[in-house]
Short mmCIF file of C-alpha atoms and ligand atoms in Angstrom, two decimals:
data_model
loop_
_atom_site.label_atom_id
_atom_site.label_comp_id
_atom_site.label_asym_id
_atom_site.label_seq_id
_atom_site.Cartn_x
_atom_site.Cartn_y
_atom_site.Cartn_z
CA MET W 1 0.00 0.00 0.00
CA SER W 2 1.31 3.44 -0.89
CA LYS W 3 2.35 5.87 1.85
CA SER W 4 -0.41 8.30 0.90
CA ALA W 5 -3.07 5.56 0.99
CA LYS W 6 -1.82 4.57 4.46
CA GLN W 7 -1.96 8.17 5.63
CA GLU W 8 -5.47 8.50 4.30
CA ILE W 9 -6.79 5.53 6.30
CA ASN W 10 -5.02 6.53 9.50
CA ASN W 11 -6.53 9.90 8.91
CA LYS W 12 -9.96 8.29 8.87
CA MET W 13 -9.44 7.01 12.42
CA GLU W 14 -8.14 10.39 13.55
CA LYS W 15 -11.01 12.22 11.88
CA LEU W 16 -13.57 9.85 13.39
CA MET W 17 -12.07 10.16 16.88
CA SER W 18 -12.06 13.93 16.65
CA LEU W 19 -15.72 13.92 15.55
CA LEU W 20 -16.62 11.57 18.42
CA LYS W 21 -14.98 13.88 20.93
CA ARG W 22 -16.47 17.05 19.43
CA ARG W 23 -19.98 15.63 19.29
CA GLY W 24 -20.07 14.00 22.73
CA PHE W 25 -19.64 10.30 21.91
CA ILE W 26 -16.33 9.54 23.65
CA PHE W 27 -14.19 11.42 26.16
CA GLN W 28 -10.83 10.57 27.64
CA SER W 29 -11.44 9.27 31.16
CA SER W 30 -10.58 11.72 34.00
CA GLU W 31 -9.58 14.28 31.38
CA ILE W 32 -9.41 17.18 33.83
CA TYR W 33 -6.57 15.32 35.60
CA GLY W 34 -4.66 14.75 32.39
CA GLY W 35 -6.55 11.57 31.52
CA LEU W 36 -5.92 7.93 32.33
CA GLN W 37 -4.14 5.99 29.59
CA ALA W 38 -6.51 3.94 27.40
CA SER W 39 -9.48 4.58 29.60
CA TYR W 40 -12.52 6.16 27.98
CA ASP W 41 -15.89 7.52 29.00
CA TYR W 42 -18.92 7.28 26.74
CA GLY W 43 -20.55 10.72 26.46
CA PRO W 44 -24.26 11.55 26.05
CA LEU W 45 -24.46 10.31 22.45
CA GLY W 46 -21.95 7.49 22.95
CA VAL W 47 -23.96 5.94 25.75
CA GLU W 48 -27.09 6.03 23.57
CA LEU W 49 -25.36 4.25 20.69
CA LYS W 50 -23.74 1.74 23.02
CA ASN W 51 -27.06 1.02 24.77
CA ASN W 52 -28.79 0.61 21.40
CA ILE W 53 -26.16 -1.95 20.33
CA LYS W 54 -26.61 -3.87 23.58
CA LYS W 55 -30.40 -3.69 23.38
CA ALA W 56 -30.40 -4.99 19.79
CA TRP W 57 -28.03 -7.84 20.70
CA TRP W 58 -30.15 -8.81 23.71
CA LYS W 59 -33.29 -8.78 21.58
CA LYS W 60 -31.80 -10.78 18.71
CA PHE W 61 -30.00 -13.38 20.77
CA VAL W 62 -31.85 -13.56 24.09
CA THR W 63 -35.48 -12.46 24.12
CA ASN W 64 -36.27 -13.35 20.50
CA ARG W 65 -35.18 -16.97 21.01
CA ILE W 66 -36.90 -19.58 23.11
CA ASP W 67 -33.67 -21.56 23.49
CA MET W 68 -31.94 -18.61 25.25
CA VAL W 69 -32.12 -16.93 28.66
CA GLY W 70 -30.19 -14.03 30.15
CA LEU W 71 -28.01 -13.52 33.20
CA ASP W 72 -26.26 -10.71 35.03
CA ALA W 73 -23.55 -12.23 37.23
CA ALA W 74 -21.24 -10.42 39.66
CA ILE W 75 -17.93 -9.05 38.39
CA ILE W 76 -16.05 -10.21 41.48
CA MET W 77 -16.39 -13.96 41.83
CA HIS W 78 -15.01 -16.59 44.17
CA PRO W 79 -11.27 -16.81 43.35
CA LYS W 80 -11.59 -20.57 42.89
CA THR W 81 -13.54 -19.79 39.70
CA TRP W 82 -10.34 -18.62 38.01
CA GLU W 83 -8.29 -21.47 39.37
CA ALA W 84 -10.82 -23.92 37.94
CA SER W 85 -11.18 -22.12 34.61
CA GLY W 86 -7.40 -22.13 34.12
CA HIS W 87 -7.13 -18.34 33.96
CA LEU W 88 -4.84 -18.10 36.98
CA GLN W 89 -2.34 -20.35 35.28
CA ASN W 90 -2.84 -19.80 31.59
CA PHE W 91 -4.39 -16.42 30.95
CA THR W 92 -1.12 -14.79 30.06
CA ASP W 93 0.42 -12.78 27.25
CA PRO W 94 4.09 -12.91 26.25
CA LEU W 95 5.85 -9.79 27.47
CA VAL W 96 9.20 -8.19 26.62
CA ASP W 97 10.86 -5.08 28.06
CA CYS W 98 13.25 -2.75 26.33
CA LYS W 99 16.50 -2.74 28.29
CA LYS W 100 17.19 0.86 27.25
CA CYS W 101 13.91 2.83 27.37
CA LYS W 102 12.11 0.35 29.71
CA ARG W 103 8.95 0.30 27.56
CA ARG W 104 6.92 -2.92 27.50
CA PHE W 105 5.62 -4.72 24.42
CA ARG W 106 3.67 -7.83 23.52
CA ALA W 107 6.18 -10.19 21.98
CA ASP W 108 3.58 -11.81 19.71
CA HIS W 109 2.63 -8.40 18.28
CA LEU W 110 6.28 -7.56 17.52
CA LEU W 111 6.84 -10.96 15.89
CA GLU W 112 3.69 -10.59 13.81
CA ALA W 113 4.68 -7.09 12.65
CA LYS W 114 8.15 -8.38 11.70
CA SER W 115 6.69 -11.30 9.75
CA LEU W 116 4.60 -8.86 7.68
CA GLU W 117 7.65 -6.85 6.60
CA PRO W 118 8.62 -7.19 2.91
CA GLY W 119 11.43 -9.66 2.36
CA TYR W 120 10.82 -11.55 5.60
CA ASP W 121 12.16 -15.11 5.34
CA LYS W 122 9.39 -17.40 6.63
CA GLU W 123 11.71 -20.44 6.71
CA LYS W 124 14.04 -18.91 9.30
CA PRO W 125 12.72 -19.08 12.93
CA LEU W 126 12.71 -15.57 14.32
CA GLN W 127 13.98 -14.82 17.85
CA ILE W 128 12.48 -11.89 19.70
CA THR W 129 15.97 -10.74 20.70
CA GLU W 130 16.74 -10.17 17.00
CA ILE W 131 14.08 -7.46 16.94
CA PRO W 132 15.07 -4.00 18.16
CA CYS W 133 12.79 -1.92 20.37
CA PRO W 134 10.30 -0.16 18.04
CA GLU W 135 10.60 3.03 20.08
CA CYS W 136 14.36 3.48 20.66
CA GLU W 137 16.02 0.54 18.84
CA GLY W 138 17.33 -0.70 22.22
CA GLN W 139 17.73 -4.41 23.00
CA LEU W 140 14.70 -6.38 24.17
CA THR W 141 14.65 -8.89 27.05
CA ASP W 142 13.67 -12.54 26.68
CA ILE W 143 9.94 -13.31 26.70
CA ARG W 144 8.17 -13.72 30.07
CA GLN W 145 4.55 -14.69 30.56
CA PHE W 146 2.41 -12.01 32.21
CA ASN W 147 -0.96 -12.81 33.81
CA LEU W 148 -3.63 -10.42 32.58
CA MET W 149 -6.03 -10.61 35.50
CA PHE W 150 -6.57 -7.57 37.71
CA LYS W 151 -6.02 -8.51 41.32
CA THR W 152 -7.59 -6.75 44.28
CA PHE W 153 -8.53 -7.45 47.90
CA MET W 154 -11.97 -8.16 49.29
CA GLY W 155 -12.76 -6.75 52.73
CA SER W 156 -10.61 -4.69 55.03
CA VAL W 157 -7.52 -6.89 55.22
CA GLU W 158 -4.97 -6.89 52.43
CA GLU W 159 -3.61 -10.42 52.71
CA ASP W 160 -3.33 -13.42 50.41
CA ALA W 161 -6.52 -14.98 51.76
CA SER W 162 -8.58 -11.99 50.63
CA VAL W 163 -7.26 -11.78 47.05
CA VAL W 164 -9.99 -11.62 44.43
CA TYR W 165 -9.94 -10.85 40.70
CA LEU W 166 -11.95 -8.66 38.38
CA ARG W 167 -13.39 -11.08 35.82
CA PRO W 168 -11.33 -11.28 32.62
CA GLU W 169 -14.34 -12.56 30.63
CA THR W 170 -18.05 -12.59 31.41
CA ALA W 171 -18.24 -16.30 30.54
CA GLY W 172 -17.17 -17.40 34.04
CA GLY W 173 -20.40 -16.12 35.59
CA ILE W 174 -22.42 -18.23 33.16
CA PHE W 175 -20.53 -21.47 33.78
CA VAL W 176 -20.84 -21.29 37.58
CA ASN W 177 -24.60 -20.67 37.21
CA PHE W 178 -25.19 -23.52 34.77
CA LYS W 179 -26.94 -25.70 37.34
CA ASN W 180 -28.99 -22.80 38.72
CA VAL W 181 -30.28 -21.98 35.24
CA VAL W 182 -31.13 -25.59 34.36
CA ASP W 183 -32.91 -26.15 37.69
CA THR W 184 -34.89 -22.90 37.78
CA MET W 185 -35.72 -22.46 34.09
CA ARG W 186 -36.16 -26.14 33.08
CA MET W 187 -33.94 -25.50 30.03
CA ARG W 188 -33.36 -28.41 27.68
CA VAL W 189 -30.10 -28.88 25.81
CA PRO W 190 -29.42 -27.30 23.35
CA PHE W 191 -29.87 -23.96 25.09
CA GLY W 192 -27.82 -20.87 25.74
CA VAL W 193 -27.27 -18.18 28.36
CA GLY W 194 -26.46 -14.64 27.27
CA GLN W 195 -24.80 -11.97 29.33
CA ILE W 196 -23.61 -8.40 28.82
CA GLY W 197 -21.11 -6.88 31.20
CA LYS W 198 -17.72 -5.44 31.97
CA ALA W 199 -14.53 -7.45 31.78
CA PHE W 200 -11.05 -6.39 32.83
CA ARG W 201 -7.62 -7.30 31.51
CA ASN W 202 -4.34 -5.77 32.49
CA GLU W 203 -3.28 -5.57 28.83
CA ILE W 204 0.45 -5.05 28.28
CA THR W 205 -0.18 -2.70 25.41
CA VAL W 206 -3.31 -0.69 24.81
CA GLU W 207 -3.95 0.78 21.39
CA ASN W 208 -6.19 2.51 18.95
CA SER W 209 -8.60 4.23 21.27
CA ILE W 210 -11.40 1.90 22.41
CA PHE W 211 -10.10 -1.04 20.35
CA ARG W 212 -7.93 -2.43 23.14
CA THR W 213 -8.49 -1.15 26.65
CA ARG W 214 -8.09 -2.59 30.13
CA GLU W 215 -11.75 -2.16 31.03
CA PHE W 216 -14.21 -3.12 28.33
CA GLU W 217 -17.61 -4.68 27.83
CA GLN W 218 -18.54 -8.04 26.37
CA MET W 219 -21.75 -9.60 25.05
CA GLU W 220 -21.25 -13.32 25.44
CA ILE W 221 -23.26 -16.47 24.96
CA GLU W 222 -22.44 -19.89 26.30
CA TYR W 223 -24.51 -22.27 24.20
CA PHE W 224 -24.76 -25.74 25.75
CA VAL W 225 -25.01 -28.67 23.36
CA HIS W 226 -24.80 -32.45 23.23
CA PRO W 227 -21.23 -33.41 22.21
CA ASP W 228 -22.55 -35.01 18.99
CA GLU W 229 -24.12 -31.80 17.74
CA TRP W 230 -21.35 -29.24 18.34
CA GLN W 231 -20.32 -28.98 14.68
CA GLU W 232 -23.85 -28.35 13.45
CA LYS W 233 -24.44 -25.70 16.14
CA PHE W 234 -21.07 -24.10 15.48
CA GLU W 235 -22.06 -23.61 11.84
CA GLU W 236 -25.41 -22.10 12.88
CA TRP W 237 -23.65 -19.61 15.16
CA LEU W 238 -21.28 -18.65 12.36
CA VAL W 239 -24.32 -17.64 10.30
CA SER W 240 -25.95 -15.75 13.20
CA MET W 241 -22.78 -13.80 13.88
CA LYS W 242 -22.48 -12.83 10.22
CA GLU W 243 -26.10 -11.62 10.30
CA TRP W 244 -25.27 -9.52 13.35
CA CYS W 245 -22.31 -7.93 11.56
CA GLN W 246 -24.59 -7.09 8.64
CA PHE W 247 -27.08 -5.52 11.04
CA LEU W 248 -24.32 -3.21 12.34
CA GLY W 249 -23.80 -2.08 8.76
CA ILE W 250 -20.48 -3.87 8.30
CA ARG W 251 -19.77 -4.30 4.60
CA GLU W 252 -18.91 -7.82 3.48
CA GLU W 253 -15.58 -6.71 2.05
CA ASN W 254 -14.48 -5.37 5.44
CA LEU W 255 -15.10 -8.61 7.34
CA VAL W 256 -12.87 -11.68 7.25
CA THR W 257 -13.47 -14.93 9.09
CA ARG W 258 -10.25 -16.69 10.05
CA GLU W 259 -9.79 -20.21 11.38
CA ILE W 260 -7.47 -20.01 14.40
CA GLU W 261 -4.85 -22.76 14.52
CA GLY W 262 -2.19 -24.20 16.79
CA ASP W 263 -0.59 -21.96 19.40
CA GLU W 264 -2.98 -19.15 18.62
CA LEU W 265 -5.93 -21.12 20.03
CA ALA W 266 -6.97 -20.10 23.56
CA PHE W 267 -6.12 -22.73 26.16
CA TYR W 268 -9.77 -23.78 26.52
CA SER W 269 -10.67 -23.96 22.84
CA GLN W 270 -10.71 -26.83 20.37
CA ARG W 271 -11.89 -24.72 17.47
CA THR W 272 -12.10 -20.94 17.11
CA VAL W 273 -13.11 -18.76 14.21
CA ASP W 274 -12.19 -15.12 14.57
CA PHE W 275 -14.28 -12.45 12.92
CA GLU W 276 -11.72 -9.90 11.81
CA TYR W 277 -12.53 -6.41 10.70
CA LYS W 278 -10.43 -4.27 8.40
CA PHE W 279 -9.85 -1.41 10.84
CA PRO W 280 -7.90 1.58 9.45
CA PHE W 281 -4.97 0.41 11.63
CA GLY W 282 -5.02 -3.16 10.28
CA GLN W 283 -7.13 -6.30 10.05
CA LYS W 284 -7.85 -7.25 13.65
CA GLU W 285 -10.17 -9.34 15.79
CA LEU W 286 -13.66 -8.00 16.13
CA TYR W 287 -15.32 -11.09 17.63
CA GLY W 288 -14.58 -14.74 18.31
CA LEU W 289 -16.59 -17.93 18.01
CA ALA W 290 -15.13 -20.77 20.06
CA TYR W 291 -15.89 -24.42 20.71
CA ARG W 292 -14.90 -24.78 24.37
CA THR W 293 -15.79 -28.51 24.56
CA ASN W 294 -16.94 -29.46 28.09
CA TYR W 295 -13.68 -28.09 29.49
CA ASP W 296 -15.22 -25.38 31.70
CA LEU W 297 -18.09 -27.34 33.21
CA THR W 298 -15.79 -30.30 33.87
CA GLN W 299 -13.24 -28.08 35.59
CA HIS W 300 -15.92 -26.39 37.72
CA GLN W 301 -17.40 -29.77 38.61
CA ASN W 302 -13.97 -30.97 39.76
CA PHE W 303 -13.10 -27.85 41.73
CA SER W 304 -16.53 -27.28 43.32
CA ARG W 305 -17.35 -30.98 43.83
CA GLN W 306 -20.87 -30.22 42.62
CA ASN W 307 -22.45 -32.45 40.04
CA LEU W 308 -22.79 -30.39 36.86
CA GLU W 309 -24.05 -33.22 34.69
CA TYR W 310 -27.17 -32.77 32.64
CA THR W 311 -29.76 -35.53 32.37
CA ASP W 312 -31.65 -35.72 29.12
CA PRO W 313 -35.34 -35.86 30.12
CA ASP W 314 -36.24 -38.21 27.23
CA THR W 315 -33.29 -40.59 26.92
CA LYS W 316 -32.08 -40.25 30.54
CA GLU W 317 -28.54 -39.96 29.17
CA LYS W 318 -26.25 -38.15 31.62
CA TYR W 319 -23.41 -36.02 30.30
CA ILE W 320 -21.57 -32.76 30.77
CA PRO W 321 -22.74 -30.47 27.97
CA HIS W 322 -20.27 -29.03 25.48
CA VAL W 323 -20.18 -25.32 24.76
CA ILE W 324 -20.21 -23.07 21.70
CA GLU W 325 -19.27 -19.52 22.62
CA PRO W 326 -20.03 -16.49 20.44
CA SER W 327 -18.07 -13.71 22.17
CA LEU W 328 -18.56 -10.10 21.10
CA GLY W 329 -16.90 -6.95 22.37
CA VAL W 330 -19.31 -4.04 22.81
CA ASP W 331 -16.61 -1.41 22.34
CA ARG W 332 -15.31 -2.99 19.14
CA SER W 333 -18.91 -3.24 17.85
CA PHE W 334 -19.28 0.48 18.58
CA LEU W 335 -16.05 1.32 16.75
CA ALA W 336 -16.78 -0.86 13.70
CA THR W 337 -20.34 0.54 13.42
CA LEU W 338 -19.00 4.08 13.42
CA LEU W 339 -16.16 3.37 10.99
CA GLU W 340 -18.69 1.91 8.57
CA ALA W 341 -21.06 4.82 9.12
CA TYR W 342 -18.46 7.58 8.68
CA THR W 343 -19.04 9.21 5.31
CA GLU W 344 -17.49 12.29 3.75
CA VAL W 345 -19.36 14.13 1.02
CA ASP W 346 -17.11 16.34 -1.06
CA GLY W 347 -18.64 19.66 -1.99
CA GLY W 348 -21.50 19.25 0.48
CA ARG W 349 -24.78 17.41 0.28
CA SER W 350 -27.11 20.18 -0.69
CA THR W 351 -27.91 20.37 -4.37
CA THR W 352 -30.31 23.29 -4.04
CA THR W 353 -27.85 25.91 -2.84
CA LYS W 354 -24.61 26.83 -4.55
CA SER W 355 -23.15 28.46 -1.45
CA ILE W 356 -22.25 25.26 0.46
CA LYS W 357 -19.14 23.86 -1.07
CA ASP W 358 -17.30 22.45 1.97
CA MET W 359 -16.79 18.79 2.57
CA GLU W 360 -19.60 17.50 4.79
CA VAL W 361 -19.48 14.59 7.18
CA MET W 362 -22.33 12.29 8.03
CA LEU W 363 -22.72 9.16 10.11
CA LYS W 364 -24.89 6.66 8.26
CA ILE W 365 -25.62 4.69 11.40
CA PRO W 366 -28.41 2.10 10.95
CA TYR W 367 -31.63 3.82 12.04
CA GLU W 368 -32.24 1.33 14.87
CA LEU W 369 -28.88 2.17 16.41
CA ALA W 370 -28.78 5.93 15.90
CA PRO W 371 -28.31 7.74 19.24
CA VAL W 372 -30.83 10.45 18.37
CA LYS W 373 -33.75 9.36 16.23
CA ILE W 374 -35.48 12.65 15.51
CA SER W 375 -34.47 16.29 15.77
CA VAL W 376 -37.09 19.02 16.09
CA LEU W 377 -36.06 22.29 14.44
CA PRO W 378 -38.40 25.31 14.57
CA LEU W 379 -37.56 27.84 11.85
CA SER W 380 -38.25 30.76 14.15
CA LYS W 381 -37.61 31.35 17.85
CA LYS W 382 -41.01 33.04 18.17
CA GLU W 383 -44.50 31.69 18.91
CA PRO W 384 -46.35 29.68 17.70
CA PHE W 385 -43.22 27.85 16.38
CA LEU W 386 -41.86 26.99 19.81
CA GLN W 387 -45.20 25.82 21.18
CA THR W 388 -45.76 23.53 18.18
CA ALA W 389 -42.23 22.16 18.58
CA GLN W 390 -42.95 21.37 22.25
CA GLU W 391 -46.19 19.63 21.29
CA ILE W 392 -44.30 17.45 18.78
CA ILE W 393 -41.66 16.57 21.37
CA LYS W 394 -44.41 15.59 23.81
CA ARG W 395 -45.99 13.32 21.21
CA LEU W 396 -42.77 11.53 20.26
CA SER W 397 -40.40 11.55 23.23
CA ASN W 398 -41.99 8.53 24.89
CA ASP W 399 -40.88 6.38 21.94
CA TYR W 400 -37.77 8.06 20.57
CA ASN W 401 -34.72 9.94 21.73
CA ILE W 402 -35.32 13.48 20.49
CA GLN W 403 -33.08 16.52 20.13
CA TYR W 404 -34.35 20.06 20.02
CA ASP W 405 -32.22 22.63 18.21
CA ILE W 406 -33.10 26.28 17.71
CA THR W 407 -29.59 27.65 17.09
CA GLY W 408 -28.18 28.66 13.69
CA SER W 409 -29.45 28.48 10.12
CA ILE W 410 -31.51 25.45 9.10
CA GLY W 411 -28.63 24.29 6.84
CA LYS W 412 -26.20 24.30 9.77
CA ARG W 413 -28.70 22.47 11.95
CA TYR W 414 -29.17 19.76 9.30
CA ARG W 415 -25.39 19.38 9.09
CA ARG W 416 -25.08 19.00 12.86
CA GLN W 417 -27.71 16.26 12.81
CA ASP W 418 -26.07 14.50 9.84
CA GLU W 419 -22.81 14.51 11.75
CA ILE W 420 -24.33 12.59 14.65
CA GLY W 421 -26.38 10.29 12.40
CA THR W 422 -29.92 11.46 13.22
CA PRO W 423 -32.27 9.69 10.77
CA PHE W 424 -35.04 12.34 10.70
CA CYS W 425 -35.33 16.09 11.18
CA ILE W 426 -38.67 17.80 11.67
CA THR W 427 -38.90 21.44 10.66
CA VAL W 428 -41.69 23.57 12.06
CA ASP W 429 -42.00 26.13 9.28
CA PHE W 430 -43.96 29.17 8.20
CA ASP W 431 -46.88 27.11 6.83
CA THR W 432 -47.24 24.94 9.93
CA ASP W 433 -49.56 27.31 11.72
CA GLU W 434 -51.95 27.23 8.75
CA ASP W 435 -51.96 23.58 7.68
CA ASN W 436 -50.78 21.93 10.95
CA LYS W 437 -48.12 20.11 8.91
CA VAL W 438 -44.35 19.95 9.34
CA THR W 439 -41.48 19.07 7.00
CA VAL W 440 -39.79 15.76 7.70
CA ARG W 441 -36.33 15.27 6.18
CA ASP W 442 -34.74 11.85 5.75
CA ARG W 443 -31.00 11.73 6.54
CA ASP W 444 -29.95 9.38 3.75
CA THR W 445 -32.14 10.48 0.85
CA MET W 446 -32.55 14.12 1.99
CA LYS W 447 -36.11 13.72 0.73
CA GLN W 448 -38.52 16.13 2.41
CA GLU W 449 -42.16 15.32 3.07
CA ARG W 450 -45.02 17.33 4.53
CA VAL W 451 -46.61 15.36 7.37
CA GLY W 452 -49.53 16.35 9.60
CA VAL W 453 -48.55 16.93 13.24
CA GLU W 454 -51.23 14.47 14.29
CA GLU W 455 -49.90 11.79 11.95
CA LEU W 456 -46.31 11.90 13.20
CA GLU W 457 -46.59 8.92 15.60
CA GLN W 458 -47.88 6.70 12.81
CA TYR W 459 -45.36 8.07 10.29
CA PHE W 460 -42.37 7.19 12.48
CA ALA W 461 -43.82 3.91 13.73
CA SER W 462 -43.48 2.47 10.23
CA ARG W 463 -40.00 3.93 9.72
CA LEU W 464 -38.27 3.61 13.06
CA LYS W 465 -39.87 0.86 15.10
N1 GAP Q 1 -14.88 -15.58 26.55
C1 GAP Q 1 -14.03 -15.58 25.43
C2 GAP Q 1 -13.23 -14.35 25.31
O1 GAP Q 1 -13.22 -13.53 26.19
P1 GAP Q 1 -11.63 -13.06 23.70
O2 GAP Q 1 -11.31 -13.27 22.26
O3 GAP Q 1 -10.49 -12.92 24.63
O4 GAP Q 1 -12.57 -14.26 24.12
C3 GAP Q 1 -13.80 -11.73 23.18
O5 GAP Q 1 -12.56 -11.78 23.83
C4 GAP Q 1 -14.07 -10.37 22.60
O6 GAP Q 1 -13.94 -9.35 23.61
C5 GAP Q 1 -13.05 -9.94 21.53
O7 GAP Q 1 -13.36 -10.49 20.28
C6 GAP Q 1 -13.19 -8.44 21.56
O8 GAP Q 1 -14.33 -8.03 20.85
C7 GAP Q 1 -13.42 -8.16 23.04
N2 GAP Q 1 -12.15 -7.80 23.73
C8 GAP Q 1 -11.22 -8.65 24.22
N3 GAP Q 1 -10.21 -7.97 24.80
C9 GAP Q 1 -10.50 -6.66 24.67
C10 GAP Q 1 -9.84 -5.44 25.07
N4 GAP Q 1 -8.71 -5.45 25.75
N5 GAP Q 1 -10.44 -4.26 24.77
C11 GAP Q 1 -11.61 -4.23 24.10
N6 GAP Q 1 -12.29 -5.34 23.71
C12 GAP Q 1 -11.74 -6.54 23.99
#
């Protein structure tokens, strides 16, 4: 790829991040204190988009399916959970330090970057010590394994007996509740449990804004199956995950599914397919689909000494169910949705006025996910414009997130709404008082329609619900 093409795509990330800051989607955490590295807060519009993504996921995968139920488990769990799951021992990343500048790096990332360099000889095994520090060219140490779990203390005494961990994946809470769910909900295999929640990893390197952070959110499903049917169910989940990506607006050409092999497989997985997205900073993991066998339930059965077997009500066969796990990051969903939605229109969108010739930006976020659904824009700050605008807000705000904007020319107000991805703008204009109709403008087509104030609920019900 040419240097200018590279600059252009990195620019896209920079331009998007600047828009997200300017328009209240994402802020640096604790900014007034200089910020905390790789920690982000979701602003007023960011939280709406994030909640809409979570709501849509919950609806598609939990409430719309009779073979699924939901759960909201605690973040801090009994420390034995992580001993049993293998995280205490195996949840590590390879770490190297620079002997000169003391910076830390993930060895696997450095090796991967080296292997992508032109002229790299794939036949020759590469040693990490042959790679210089990317920051200062100093010498790197040998690789050590670094456990990614955040450790803290429970209660008032800071001693070994009170050590607990912030969960590194939400999955753990589902496995330890397997028996509770089967007993209380009378679920029959195959069935799944979905959960959305925070997870924490003390990542060695954090990068690319919300792509890799130490505190993030996951939407995970543990889908319990008979061992004979795991392949069939795995294929079904591959299809469902692709549908989900489409729903977010991810173009087919930007999504790659990759079979994970050998050392790259997580310690609990027998098969994993990564869903990789072509981010401006490289093709990287968006989601993962893993076949975890009956590893987790078996481990928890052994460590807890509780019987976690399932008895088939028809055949009376007893077995420990196997698990298919579609695991989705909320923050990466948010980023991919916005990267897909980010659109620049050279020369402006308006075809009716010759005066607007700047480049305009719009977010073509799928309507269902847009943070603000409708913006109400009275053309005058006088009555009866304002009163009519308030009446419209009253009619619609129970069903939709509404913005009210009375500042600036109508063109500027449309541009502001396009920039945050608002699907519809309602203009209360100079004819409204006479015909009790308003102008509704569609974000994508810019088509304008006159709609009666009393018909607005019905008009949007067919377009937004
Ligand atoms: N339970 C399986 C599991 O946690 P994972 O591949 O380690 O698998 C699943 O994580 C998803 O969580 C990833 O595909 C990604 O979307 C998200 N994720 C993982 N680490 C993350 C991080 N440090 N920052 C943001 N998202 C992360």
